[in-house]
XYZ file of C-alpha atoms in Angstrom:
715
model
C 29.618 -11.059 8.245
C 26.585 -10.496 6.013
C 23.347 -8.617 6.696
C 19.831 -8.278 5.182
C 19.053 -4.910 4.666
C 15.358 -3.538 4.469
C 13.926 -0.278 3.627
C 16.446 0.386 0.702
C 14.845 2.530 -2.007
C 17.730 3.605 -4.578
C 21.347 3.592 -5.208
C 21.203 6.989 -2.541
C 20.040 4.551 0.102
C 22.877 1.551 -0.706
C 25.452 4.330 -0.562
C 23.924 5.547 2.916
C 23.948 2.007 4.475
C 27.404 1.527 3.470
C 28.701 5.048 4.824
C 27.037 3.822 8.087
C 28.743 0.505 8.250
C 31.916 1.756 7.412
C 31.805 4.184 10.608
C 31.229 1.340 13.020
C 34.558 0.835 14.837
C 36.993 -2.155 13.134
C 35.081 -2.311 10.011
C 37.565 -2.619 7.014
C 35.268 -2.413 4.132
C 31.332 -2.970 3.310
C 29.508 -3.629 0.445
C 25.799 -3.019 -0.300
C 23.978 -4.633 -2.889
C 20.697 -2.863 -4.143
C 19.465 -5.919 -6.049
C 19.946 -8.822 -3.342
C 19.251 -5.836 -0.370
C 22.410 -7.237 1.301
C 25.167 -6.178 2.601
C 28.985 -8.056 2.977
C 31.129 -6.685 5.568
C 34.675 -7.498 6.686
C 35.517 -6.932 10.257
C 37.589 -8.440 12.858
C 35.957 -10.700 15.211
C 35.053 -8.032 17.882
C 33.099 -6.337 15.914
C 29.646 -7.752 16.477
C 26.414 -8.033 14.620
C 24.508 -6.298 16.846
C 26.629 -3.025 16.542
C 26.388 -3.500 12.724
C 22.642 -3.712 13.086
C 22.420 -0.564 15.167
C 24.281 1.443 12.932
C 22.073 0.268 10.208
C 18.635 1.108 12.095
C 20.374 4.839 13.177
C 20.625 5.842 9.133
C 16.696 4.823 8.807
C 16.448 1.616 7.267
C 16.172 -2.383 9.183
C 18.809 -5.019 9.148
C 19.225 -9.030 10.046
C 22.039 -11.063 10.363
C 22.348 -13.762 7.873
C 24.267 -16.936 9.734
C 26.833 -18.749 7.803
C 25.226 -21.608 5.279
C 21.873 -19.655 5.670
C 20.285 -19.091 2.085
C 17.969 -15.114 2.408
C 13.813 -16.354 1.692
C 12.633 -14.887 -1.277
C 12.189 -11.232 -1.047
C 9.077 -10.538 0.274
C 6.155 -9.220 -2.576
C 4.825 -6.112 -1.724
C 1.068 -6.168 -1.281
C -0.259 -4.901 -4.863
C -3.558 -3.289 -2.572
C -1.976 -0.084 -2.263
C -1.423 -0.063 -6.010
C -5.014 -0.786 -6.594
C -6.392 1.620 -4.134
C -3.769 4.500 -5.332
C -5.219 3.673 -8.715
C -9.239 4.039 -7.820
C -8.722 7.432 -5.718
C -6.559 8.787 -8.900
C -8.272 7.725 -12.293
C -11.195 9.981 -11.275
C -8.723 12.935 -10.843
C -6.851 12.131 -14.298
C -10.451 11.685 -15.900
C -10.703 15.731 -17.179
C -7.072 14.977 -18.725
C -8.023 11.932 -20.497
C -11.308 13.149 -21.964
C -9.898 16.972 -22.656
C -8.525 15.919 -26.565
C -12.229 14.875 -27.466
C -13.321 18.409 -26.964
C -14.763 17.537 -22.931
C -14.231 20.027 -20.848
C -14.917 18.606 -17.413
C -13.465 19.240 -14.057
C -14.462 17.809 -10.591
C -15.137 19.920 -7.700
C -12.237 20.985 -5.930
C -13.375 19.910 -2.517
C -13.807 16.052 -4.458
C -10.438 16.398 -5.754
C -9.125 17.146 -2.497
C -11.246 14.054 -0.937
C -9.931 11.916 -3.406
C -6.111 13.244 -3.211
C -5.617 13.507 0.433
C -5.310 9.693 1.528
C -3.138 8.627 -1.414
C -0.809 11.704 -0.381
C -0.697 10.648 3.473
C -1.648 7.464 3.519
C -0.433 5.583 0.486
C 2.307 7.727 0.627
C 3.536 7.790 4.626
C 5.833 5.509 3.480
C 7.924 8.086 1.571
C 7.641 10.760 4.581
C 9.490 8.531 6.938
C 12.131 7.421 4.537
C 12.601 10.652 3.587
C 12.531 12.356 7.079
C 15.132 9.195 8.302
C 17.316 10.452 5.180
C 17.218 14.159 6.715
C 17.850 12.765 9.876
C 21.019 11.248 8.452
C 22.254 14.373 6.614
C 21.359 12.583 3.137
C 19.211 12.577 0.462
C 17.351 9.408 -1.299
C 14.424 8.625 -4.097
C 11.513 8.782 -0.774
C 12.889 12.423 -0.002
C 12.475 13.277 -3.840
C 9.022 11.847 -3.963
C 8.015 13.226 -0.784
C 8.947 16.790 -1.528
C 8.086 16.919 -5.051
C 4.382 15.349 -4.132
C 3.855 17.607 -1.189
C 4.970 20.721 -3.090
C 1.902 19.697 -5.901
C -0.294 19.032 -3.193
C 0.794 22.208 -1.183
C 0.463 24.360 -4.158
C -3.462 22.611 -4.718
C -4.329 23.747 -1.334
C -3.179 27.487 -1.731
C -5.172 27.658 -5.049
C -8.243 26.749 -3.839
C -8.424 27.618 0.038
C -6.500 31.022 -0.253
C -6.990 31.925 -3.828
C -10.459 30.202 -4.787
C -9.376 28.701 -7.839
C -11.672 25.674 -9.014
C -9.390 24.704 -11.448
C -5.833 24.246 -12.871
C -5.372 22.252 -9.291
C -2.502 19.476 -9.256
C -4.289 17.140 -6.906
C -4.085 14.704 -9.652
C -0.279 15.551 -10.006
C 0.337 14.322 -6.201
C -1.720 11.159 -6.202
C -0.907 10.119 -9.739
C 2.891 10.341 -8.954
C 2.840 8.292 -5.762
C 0.756 5.477 -7.209
C 3.294 5.292 -10.205
C 5.631 5.285 -7.737
C 4.089 2.369 -5.759
C 3.327 0.374 -9.080
C 6.831 0.766 -10.027
C 8.119 -0.478 -6.772
C 5.956 -3.502 -6.933
C 6.984 -4.175 -10.313
C 10.425 -4.106 -9.537
C 9.991 -6.417 -6.667
C 8.364 -8.735 -8.848
C 11.191 -8.194 -10.991
C 14.101 -9.242 -8.408
C 12.379 -11.755 -6.779
C 12.798 -13.640 -10.172
C 16.322 -12.512 -10.492
C 16.822 -14.325 -7.319
C 15.512 -17.629 -8.292
C 18.508 -19.204 -8.965
C 19.923 -19.419 -5.464
C 16.456 -20.244 -4.006
C 16.102 -23.409 -6.480
C 19.816 -24.373 -5.154
C 18.620 -24.396 -2.006
C 15.561 -25.722 -2.315
C 17.372 -29.102 -3.394
C 18.390 -29.759 0.536
C 16.192 -32.149 1.560
C 15.371 -31.766 5.398
C 15.713 -35.279 6.853
C 17.922 -38.525 5.788
C 17.505 -42.231 6.297
C 20.417 -43.672 7.837
C 20.962 -47.162 7.923
C 22.097 -48.454 11.486
C 24.813 -51.470 12.106
C 22.195 -53.456 13.188
C 20.315 -52.888 10.083
C 17.536 -51.217 11.166
C 16.556 -47.774 9.409
C 15.865 -43.968 11.336
C 14.928 -41.248 9.894
C 17.021 -38.071 10.952
C 16.970 -34.510 10.542
C 19.836 -33.218 8.203
C 21.844 -31.525 10.979
C 22.147 -34.643 13.117
C 23.934 -36.624 10.018
C 27.599 -37.416 11.083
C 30.987 -38.175 8.050
C 30.217 -42.007 7.643
C 26.624 -42.278 8.087
C 25.414 -44.826 5.625
C 22.252 -43.248 4.237
C 19.755 -44.842 1.931
C 18.252 -43.114 -0.802
C 15.312 -44.330 -2.399
C 13.925 -43.770 -6.135
C 12.711 -40.497 -6.075
C 13.876 -39.321 -2.985
C 17.050 -36.405 -3.107
C 20.459 -37.439 -2.127
C 20.988 -35.879 1.532
C 24.791 -35.585 1.650
C 27.901 -35.924 -0.707
C 29.103 -39.778 -0.559
C 30.084 -42.753 -2.190
C 27.942 -45.628 -3.339
C 28.558 -48.651 -1.279
C 25.571 -50.427 -2.384
C 23.253 -50.411 -5.090
C 23.297 -48.991 -8.773
C 20.713 -46.404 -10.001
C 20.849 -43.149 -12.315
C 21.116 -39.943 -10.902
C 19.677 -36.287 -12.191
C 22.200 -33.635 -11.339
C 20.973 -31.301 -13.851
C 20.003 -28.379 -11.242
C 23.441 -28.828 -9.641
C 25.653 -29.220 -12.920
C 23.680 -28.555 -15.524
C 24.568 -31.912 -16.971
C 21.057 -32.695 -19.271
C 20.835 -36.609 -18.806
C 20.947 -38.704 -15.473
C 24.384 -39.957 -14.765
C 24.773 -43.756 -14.043
C 25.760 -44.457 -10.370
C 27.816 -47.685 -9.304
C 29.221 -49.013 -6.165
C 32.412 -46.813 -5.693
C 31.473 -43.918 -7.326
C 30.727 -40.578 -6.063
C 27.256 -38.578 -5.868
C 26.442 -35.015 -4.911
C 24.143 -33.710 -2.061
C 20.606 -32.567 -3.525
C 20.882 -34.756 -6.803
C 17.716 -36.657 -7.222
C 18.034 -40.591 -7.482
C 15.851 -41.941 -10.309
C 15.331 -45.622 -10.520
C 17.474 -47.631 -7.981
C 17.885 -48.081 -4.295
C 21.654 -46.995 -3.390
C 23.330 -46.789 0.136
C 25.615 -44.170 0.277
C 28.488 -43.330 2.939
C 28.169 -39.437 4.008
C 31.748 -37.938 2.689
C 30.928 -34.573 3.007
C 28.299 -32.146 5.346
C 27.209 -28.735 5.631
C 29.342 -26.242 4.751
C 31.839 -28.299 3.080
C 29.216 -30.225 0.933
C 29.250 -29.536 -2.837
C 25.907 -27.563 -2.791
C 26.436 -25.358 -0.096
C 30.029 -24.251 -1.815
C 28.239 -23.979 -4.883
C 25.435 -21.570 -3.036
C 28.494 -19.539 -1.184
C 29.719 -18.871 -4.373
C 26.910 -18.022 -6.671
C 25.979 -16.045 -3.370
C 29.345 -14.284 -3.474
C 28.914 -13.396 -7.003
C 25.757 -11.576 -6.322
C 26.590 -9.674 -3.585
C 29.709 -8.335 -4.977
C 30.031 -5.362 -7.319
C 31.798 -5.073 -10.628
C 34.678 -2.601 -11.028
C 32.320 -0.671 -13.239
C 29.989 -0.136 -10.367
C 32.422 2.052 -8.568
C 31.522 5.021 -10.931
C 27.880 4.243 -10.288
C 28.566 4.815 -6.200
C 30.647 7.819 -6.706
C 27.635 9.333 -8.888
C 25.169 8.182 -6.547
C 27.069 9.572 -3.478
C 26.131 13.204 -5.220
C 23.003 12.898 -7.068
C 19.983 13.715 -4.778
C 21.967 16.944 -3.430
C 22.703 17.925 -6.844
C 18.790 17.194 -8.011
C 17.553 19.591 -5.166
C 19.633 21.962 -6.314
C 19.009 22.089 -9.806
C 14.937 21.999 -8.588
C 15.627 24.939 -6.557
C 17.504 26.559 -9.628
C 14.313 25.327 -11.970
C 12.084 27.142 -9.463
C 14.077 30.523 -9.183
C 14.507 30.418 -12.764
C 10.952 30.165 -13.902
C 9.812 32.873 -10.947
C 12.547 35.315 -12.260
C 11.160 34.484 -15.767
C 7.581 34.644 -15.280
C 6.988 35.545 -11.919
C 4.470 32.664 -11.452
C 4.118 30.662 -8.356
C 2.400 28.081 -9.765
C 4.555 27.187 -12.980
C 7.752 27.610 -10.977
C 6.558 25.236 -8.265
C 4.955 22.647 -10.940
C 8.050 22.543 -12.984
C 10.447 22.345 -9.296
C 8.344 19.369 -8.811
C 8.571 17.675 -12.231
C 12.598 17.809 -11.491
C 12.020 16.132 -8.400
C 10.059 13.396 -9.405
C 11.979 12.281 -12.622
C 15.456 12.597 -11.228
C 14.849 9.335 -8.762
C 18.126 7.281 -8.954
C 16.613 3.802 -8.765
C 17.351 2.768 -12.181
C 21.143 4.074 -11.704
C 21.432 1.707 -8.767
C 19.653 -1.228 -9.919
C 21.671 -0.872 -13.571
C 24.812 -3.274 -12.361
C 23.517 -5.459 -9.814
C 20.569 -6.523 -11.494
C 22.048 -7.513 -14.424
C 25.306 -9.298 -12.677
C 22.101 -11.282 -10.288
C 20.632 -12.626 -13.542
C 23.775 -13.031 -15.322
C 25.091 -15.570 -12.337
C 21.953 -17.073 -11.815
C 21.821 -17.948 -15.545
C 25.356 -19.292 -15.108
C 24.682 -21.545 -12.142
C 21.805 -23.235 -13.865
C 24.469 -24.229 -16.650
C 26.761 -25.451 -14.268
C 29.310 -22.581 -14.646
C 30.080 -20.847 -11.011
C 30.931 -17.508 -11.125
C 32.982 -16.858 -7.624
C 32.807 -13.191 -7.945
C 31.272 -10.069 -9.737
C 35.288 -8.654 -11.261
C 35.284 -12.240 -13.002
C 32.443 -12.030 -14.775
C 33.033 -8.529 -15.818
C 36.815 -9.566 -16.695
C 36.297 -12.661 -18.572
C 34.377 -10.825 -21.572
C 37.768 -9.325 -22.599
C 39.942 -12.264 -22.661
C 41.912 -12.527 -25.708
C 43.740 -15.952 -25.131
C 42.984 -18.737 -23.169
C 45.704 -21.451 -21.819
C 44.614 -25.231 -21.321
C 45.989 -27.499 -19.014
C 46.000 -31.293 -20.778
C 45.887 -33.790 -17.988
C 42.211 -33.983 -16.619
C 41.594 -30.628 -18.509
C 41.853 -31.354 -22.288
C 41.888 -35.170 -21.340
C 40.046 -37.269 -19.240
C 43.311 -37.306 -16.524
C 42.241 -41.537 -16.625
C 44.362 -44.141 -18.624
C 42.190 -45.341 -21.722
C 42.753 -48.188 -24.104
C 43.511 -45.963 -27.327
C 45.318 -49.019 -29.264
C 45.125 -52.637 -29.852
C 47.050 -54.333 -32.559
C 46.505 -57.860 -33.175
C 49.249 -60.128 -34.548
C 48.856 -61.854 -38.076
C 46.620 -64.838 -37.808
C 44.929 -63.557 -34.543
C 41.536 -61.717 -34.225
C 41.440 -58.432 -32.450
C 38.312 -59.484 -30.167
C 40.298 -62.369 -28.798
C 43.235 -60.487 -27.712
C 40.839 -57.794 -26.048
C 39.119 -60.797 -24.366
C 41.999 -61.956 -23.338
C 43.809 -59.400 -21.721
C 40.448 -58.550 -19.997
C 39.984 -61.912 -18.850
C 43.333 -61.589 -17.063
C 42.630 -58.419 -15.136
C 38.789 -59.161 -14.641
C 39.635 -58.694 -10.650
C 42.112 -56.146 -10.759
C 41.938 -52.571 -9.731
C 45.131 -51.160 -11.625
C 44.152 -48.123 -13.730
C 45.223 -49.866 -16.656
C 43.022 -53.146 -15.756
C 39.914 -50.910 -15.143
C 40.804 -49.238 -18.825
C 40.830 -52.644 -20.514
C 37.935 -53.991 -18.757
C 36.076 -50.720 -19.671
C 36.957 -51.208 -23.651
C 35.707 -55.016 -23.132
C 32.417 -53.892 -22.037
C 31.902 -51.012 -24.744
C 32.251 -53.635 -26.902
C 30.055 -56.388 -25.577
C 32.816 -58.784 -25.644
C 32.306 -61.882 -23.758
C 35.198 -62.751 -21.105
C 36.425 -66.557 -20.380
C 37.032 -67.826 -17.451
C 40.601 -67.043 -15.786
C 42.144 -69.402 -13.491
C 45.602 -69.250 -11.222
C 46.065 -65.516 -11.545
C 49.024 -64.352 -10.858
C 50.734 -61.009 -10.480
C 54.291 -60.874 -11.837
C 56.005 -57.970 -9.840
C 57.113 -55.189 -12.175
C 56.168 -57.313 -15.060
C 52.626 -57.768 -15.014
C 50.179 -60.504 -14.695
C 49.546 -64.368 -15.894
C 46.932 -66.797 -15.726
C 45.217 -69.626 -17.483
C 42.393 -68.789 -19.863
C 40.140 -71.029 -21.713
C 43.330 -73.590 -21.306
C 46.195 -71.767 -22.111
C 48.592 -69.581 -20.458
C 48.181 -65.900 -21.150
C 50.499 -63.523 -19.710
C 50.397 -59.330 -19.974
C 52.640 -57.128 -19.169
C 55.462 -54.683 -20.101
C 58.459 -54.689 -22.685
C 60.360 -55.981 -19.794
C 57.966 -58.950 -19.854
C 58.577 -59.234 -23.422
C 62.478 -59.586 -23.309
C 62.692 -61.593 -20.333
C 60.269 -64.108 -22.347
C 63.132 -64.310 -24.920
C 60.520 -62.846 -27.792
C 60.916 -60.265 -30.134
C 57.880 -58.170 -31.269
C 56.992 -58.835 -35.139
C 57.826 -56.044 -37.264
C 54.384 -54.754 -37.657
C 54.091 -54.522 -33.980
C 57.099 -53.161 -33.225
C 56.811 -50.562 -35.385
C 53.453 -49.552 -33.981
C 54.826 -49.583 -30.400
C 57.645 -47.082 -31.423
C 54.746 -45.083 -32.929
C 52.785 -45.127 -29.656
C 55.276 -44.806 -27.150
C 56.634 -41.635 -29.265
C 53.166 -40.107 -28.722
C 53.800 -40.813 -25.032
C 51.349 -44.101 -24.855
C 52.519 -46.743 -22.129
C 52.596 -50.345 -24.232
C 51.513 -53.914 -22.745
C 51.855 -56.869 -24.789
C 49.566 -59.802 -24.655
C 51.706 -63.203 -24.707
C 50.405 -66.800 -24.683
C 52.013 -69.991 -23.830
C 55.788 -69.798 -23.881
C 56.296 -68.452 -27.557
C 53.570 -66.539 -28.737
C 53.142 -62.729 -29.121
C 49.296 -62.145 -29.991
C 49.383 -58.250 -29.397
C 49.984 -54.985 -28.057
C 47.569 -52.886 -25.935
C 48.630 -49.156 -25.613
C 46.874 -46.798 -23.265
C 46.899 -43.356 -22.865
C 44.760 -40.109 -21.768
C 41.864 -40.081 -24.238
C 40.985 -36.725 -25.552
C 37.560 -35.530 -23.899
C 34.819 -35.321 -26.432
C 33.863 -31.653 -25.670
C 37.919 -30.615 -26.019
C 37.458 -29.885 -29.713
C 34.034 -28.246 -29.937
C 34.743 -26.117 -27.156
C 38.263 -25.007 -29.221
C 36.623 -24.500 -31.999
C 33.797 -22.308 -30.377
C 36.402 -20.015 -28.717
C 38.184 -19.392 -32.106
C 34.625 -18.363 -33.363
C 34.704 -15.785 -30.249
C 38.147 -14.309 -31.971
C 40.006 -16.065 -28.628
C 43.477 -17.302 -28.915
C 44.050 -21.160 -27.638
C 47.055 -22.862 -26.195
C 48.176 -25.619 -24.119
C 50.303 -25.504 -20.824
C 51.486 -29.000 -19.462
C 53.867 -30.661 -17.198
C 53.459 -33.954 -19.260
C 56.185 -35.136 -21.736
C 56.727 -34.062 -25.336
C 55.249 -37.286 -26.923
C 51.993 -36.742 -25.322
C 51.721 -33.129 -25.532
C 52.394 -33.395 -29.066
C 49.614 -35.858 -30.152
C 47.042 -33.942 -27.781
C 48.247 -30.637 -29.576
C 48.102 -32.353 -33.375
C 44.958 -34.193 -32.553
C 43.056 -30.658 -31.110
C 44.931 -28.574 -33.951
C 46.682 -26.327 -31.189
C 49.647 -24.746 -32.843
C 51.023 -23.012 -29.735
C 51.898 -25.594 -26.735
C 54.535 -26.183 -24.361
C 55.484 -29.509 -22.400
C 57.354 -30.163 -19.135
C 56.333 -27.276 -17.172
C 56.817 -26.763 -14.051
C 53.868 -24.897 -11.878
C 55.741 -21.524 -11.874
C 56.905 -22.153 -15.499
C 52.920 -21.984 -16.339
C 52.621 -18.721 -14.200
C 55.244 -17.274 -15.835
C 54.062 -17.951 -19.274
C 51.029 -16.631 -18.754
C 52.717 -12.953 -16.738
C 54.662 -12.673 -20.177
C 51.552 -12.982 -21.956
C 49.822 -10.572 -20.368
C 53.019 -8.214 -20.082
C 52.726 -8.245 -23.978
C 49.131 -6.803 -23.931
C 47.046 -9.695 -23.844
C 44.228 -10.448 -21.430
C 44.749 -14.339 -20.382
C 42.590 -17.120 -19.261
C 43.975 -20.511 -17.732
C 41.760 -23.449 -17.501
C 43.187 -26.107 -15.364
C 41.720 -28.917 -12.537
C 45.086 -30.003 -10.477
C 47.022 -28.791 -7.622
C 49.937 -27.904 -9.684
C 47.569 -25.581 -11.732
C 46.979 -23.272 -8.648
C 49.830 -20.547 -9.568
C 48.459 -20.427 -12.959
C 44.934 -19.977 -11.915
C 45.972 -17.077 -9.831
C 48.128 -15.201 -12.125
C 45.705 -15.457 -14.996
C 43.310 -12.636 -15.673
C 40.568 -15.224 -15.161
C 41.204 -18.664 -13.781
C 38.731 -21.527 -14.844
C 38.546 -24.365 -12.785
C 37.244 -27.686 -13.950
C 35.105 -29.882 -12.319
C 36.167 -32.737 -9.897
C 39.265 -30.912 -9.475
C 41.571 -29.999 -6.399
C 40.211 -27.877 -3.642
C 43.267 -25.686 -4.379
C 42.032 -25.041 -7.986
C 38.980 -23.941 -6.926
C 39.887 -21.748 -4.627
C 42.312 -19.805 -7.218
C 40.025 -19.504 -10.182
C 37.409 -16.749 -10.747
C 35.009 -19.056 -12.517
C 34.049 -22.951 -11.446
C 32.517 -25.342 -14.059
C 30.699 -27.937 -12.149
C 31.039 -30.348 -14.737
C 33.738 -31.527 -16.771
C 32.388 -30.291 -20.231
C 34.652 -27.907 -22.022
C 31.896 -26.421 -23.931
C 31.194 -24.643 -20.702
C 34.437 -22.612 -21.282
C 33.269 -20.500 -24.432
C 29.779 -20.794 -22.887
C 30.891 -18.312 -20.060
C 32.967 -16.151 -21.916
C 29.975 -15.541 -24.386
C 27.563 -15.247 -21.031
C 30.258 -12.850 -19.655
C 29.955 -10.591 -22.874
C 26.231 -10.460 -22.727
C 26.270 -9.353 -18.691
C 28.670 -6.823 -19.317
C 26.831 -5.972 -22.582
C 23.543 -5.726 -20.204
C 25.284 -3.540 -17.748
C 26.450 -1.225 -20.148
C 22.801 -1.250 -21.955
C 21.374 -0.678 -18.220
C 23.940 2.330 -17.471
C 23.570 3.752 -20.909
C 19.649 4.018 -20.679
C 20.087 5.371 -16.677
C 22.144 8.122 -17.112
C 20.507 8.865 -20.735
C 17.142 9.094 -18.440
C 18.533 11.480 -16.302
C 20.543 13.501 -18.320
C 17.458 14.129 -20.774
C 14.759 14.105 -18.507
C 15.850 16.634 -15.943
C 16.518 19.267 -18.290
C 13.152 18.881 -19.750
C 11.350 18.681 -16.726
C 13.129 22.357 -15.725
C 12.417 23.737 -19.215
C 8.675 23.098 -18.224
C 8.590 20.138 -21.195
C 7.545 17.372 -18.840
C 4.489 17.518 -16.233
C 4.760 15.648 -12.901
C 2.502 12.989 -14.040
C 4.438 12.362 -17.306
C 8.031 12.392 -14.882
C 6.206 10.206 -12.173
C 5.294 7.624 -14.999
C 8.894 7.823 -16.873
C 10.486 7.130 -13.539
C 8.845 4.157 -12.842
C 9.239 2.925 -16.314
C 13.080 3.634 -16.202
C 13.319 1.415 -12.724
C 11.331 -1.600 -14.052
C 13.006 -1.457 -17.718
C 16.183 -2.108 -16.283
C 15.363 -4.719 -13.907
C 13.450 -6.466 -17.490
C 16.352 -6.274 -19.359
C 18.616 -7.372 -17.159
C 15.960 -10.366 -17.017
C 16.535 -11.138 -20.483
C 19.781 -13.022 -19.579
C 17.854 -15.731 -17.977
C 17.247 -17.046 -21.479
C 21.338 -17.930 -21.459
C 20.668 -20.402 -18.473
C 17.607 -22.009 -19.662
């Protein structure tokens, strides 16, 4: 179950919500993400959402259940009015401090300082008192408690100095008011930044159209809500419409823009028989689509769930932060008390001791610490989604940066996974164009994979196909027909043998070479005694394979190929791509075992595959990467899924993982260093509460903004 949590302000808050959820009977695991303000709970069916919500509310926060498939709305941006009001009331209090460097000694009357500071302290600062009180009731602490204690101490000291000791100068009303205003400003900026970081999910969710136009059996059309669609419904998609569901084109042709889903920059041509993705934008033609997947089973919903899963999860490095956060607030309170006691013993001045203790409380806010990891993960997974790279969980993103070796499957991964015409050799005195046109004419109406390869090659070369009549299949051997007045046959070596023909020496040598590379060879024969040429079919290497492997080498990653295909085919692909380390005729368990051996030797191995038989290897790898269009089991076993078959996304994913991990480390270094340096400075009296408040607000915002730099990677 997933819950939306409201009211958290720092890492200690997230820890308290986790603790409250884990106390619910039956809950086995609870994880709270401060950046997304969501909780993920694992529990048996008997545990209700109401029980979880009650536990969260008892801890002092608000919660609501997120239904399956429901995407949370953009976080509500806090109003900027309190910040503006706080600034208007605090600025006059700051004026004497601002003009003092210019030799001007000026001070507001004490009663006016009190009048300006009181609404800031108790009206604008009421949220800190409420949240701090809730934390105390739960026997815990959070940032709000630190702010409430610190500003109350400064405000109370000022009242004491004014009313009891009659002082009109050296009051600290400005410290309490300015700190509250700066904290409110920091929270407002932080909310804006976190809202931007979650844009990837909301952009995907916005692709779902609210309705679909369905064509009935009688030819009439009806506009239906998306929830009423059924598998098999025929959906009319007009130019400019978004496709309502995953399906198959049964009528029409068009170009479809899938850029927001797969990251493919150019519109993709779609004709009858081709698959389309729900949420994609139909560009220029009218399509009739038969719905094949709806709701939670649709590609868009699965993508959204994967991105949400990664953003809601915790990276392994976050465990250190959680342990620190659990003891952070009590430790800060202890340090503040020691600071107060130390200054009282050293100087005996209540004012100095209290001001320095207040500075400790204010500067020690653990917001930056709590946001360091989730903010970077939020931005990194969002950037990946915009490029067509789906990160299944936070651990995959953190692990991928350390890969030393990546193994590739061959068929469907390094290659297209379908037959293509790789070689065509004409006999002496015969034109290659005539061989291609004749073979294509013979197979014009065939749905065989080799026939489609011939027709695709003919179309690519603009061949004009002659008419074929009397087409007849020759079972186990090929096909024959009359083409342009002569009898043509296209088939296997068996057809050649049965015709009593022998291949010319040049063609025989070419046939042997192609077969040694694992290709399938077909012969084109004319009449009863002529060999016109041969056509060799194989699995074409993807155009993106070579650039991807080169990019991985530049990243310092070793590559190898593990395939179940024959040696000839594997050797040809390996030689073409410059892969020195490869193995063929491997069973699924063999691939997984090879990966296990590499990792046992100290390597960190990733595996890229697409097929049903790649599941064990993907699961065995430190990080599995599943190719677009592959088997469901491959996607389920992989930590990273690619939404399009472009292998260049593999090095992009690795590079993005490295950048995200670097951002996490930068943020954690900044957050830890900020507190490690700031608290001693405040305790030693080297920071005023006002400066401490400004530094605290800056630290939280800077951590989130630093993480948002990752968004460039997804542009």
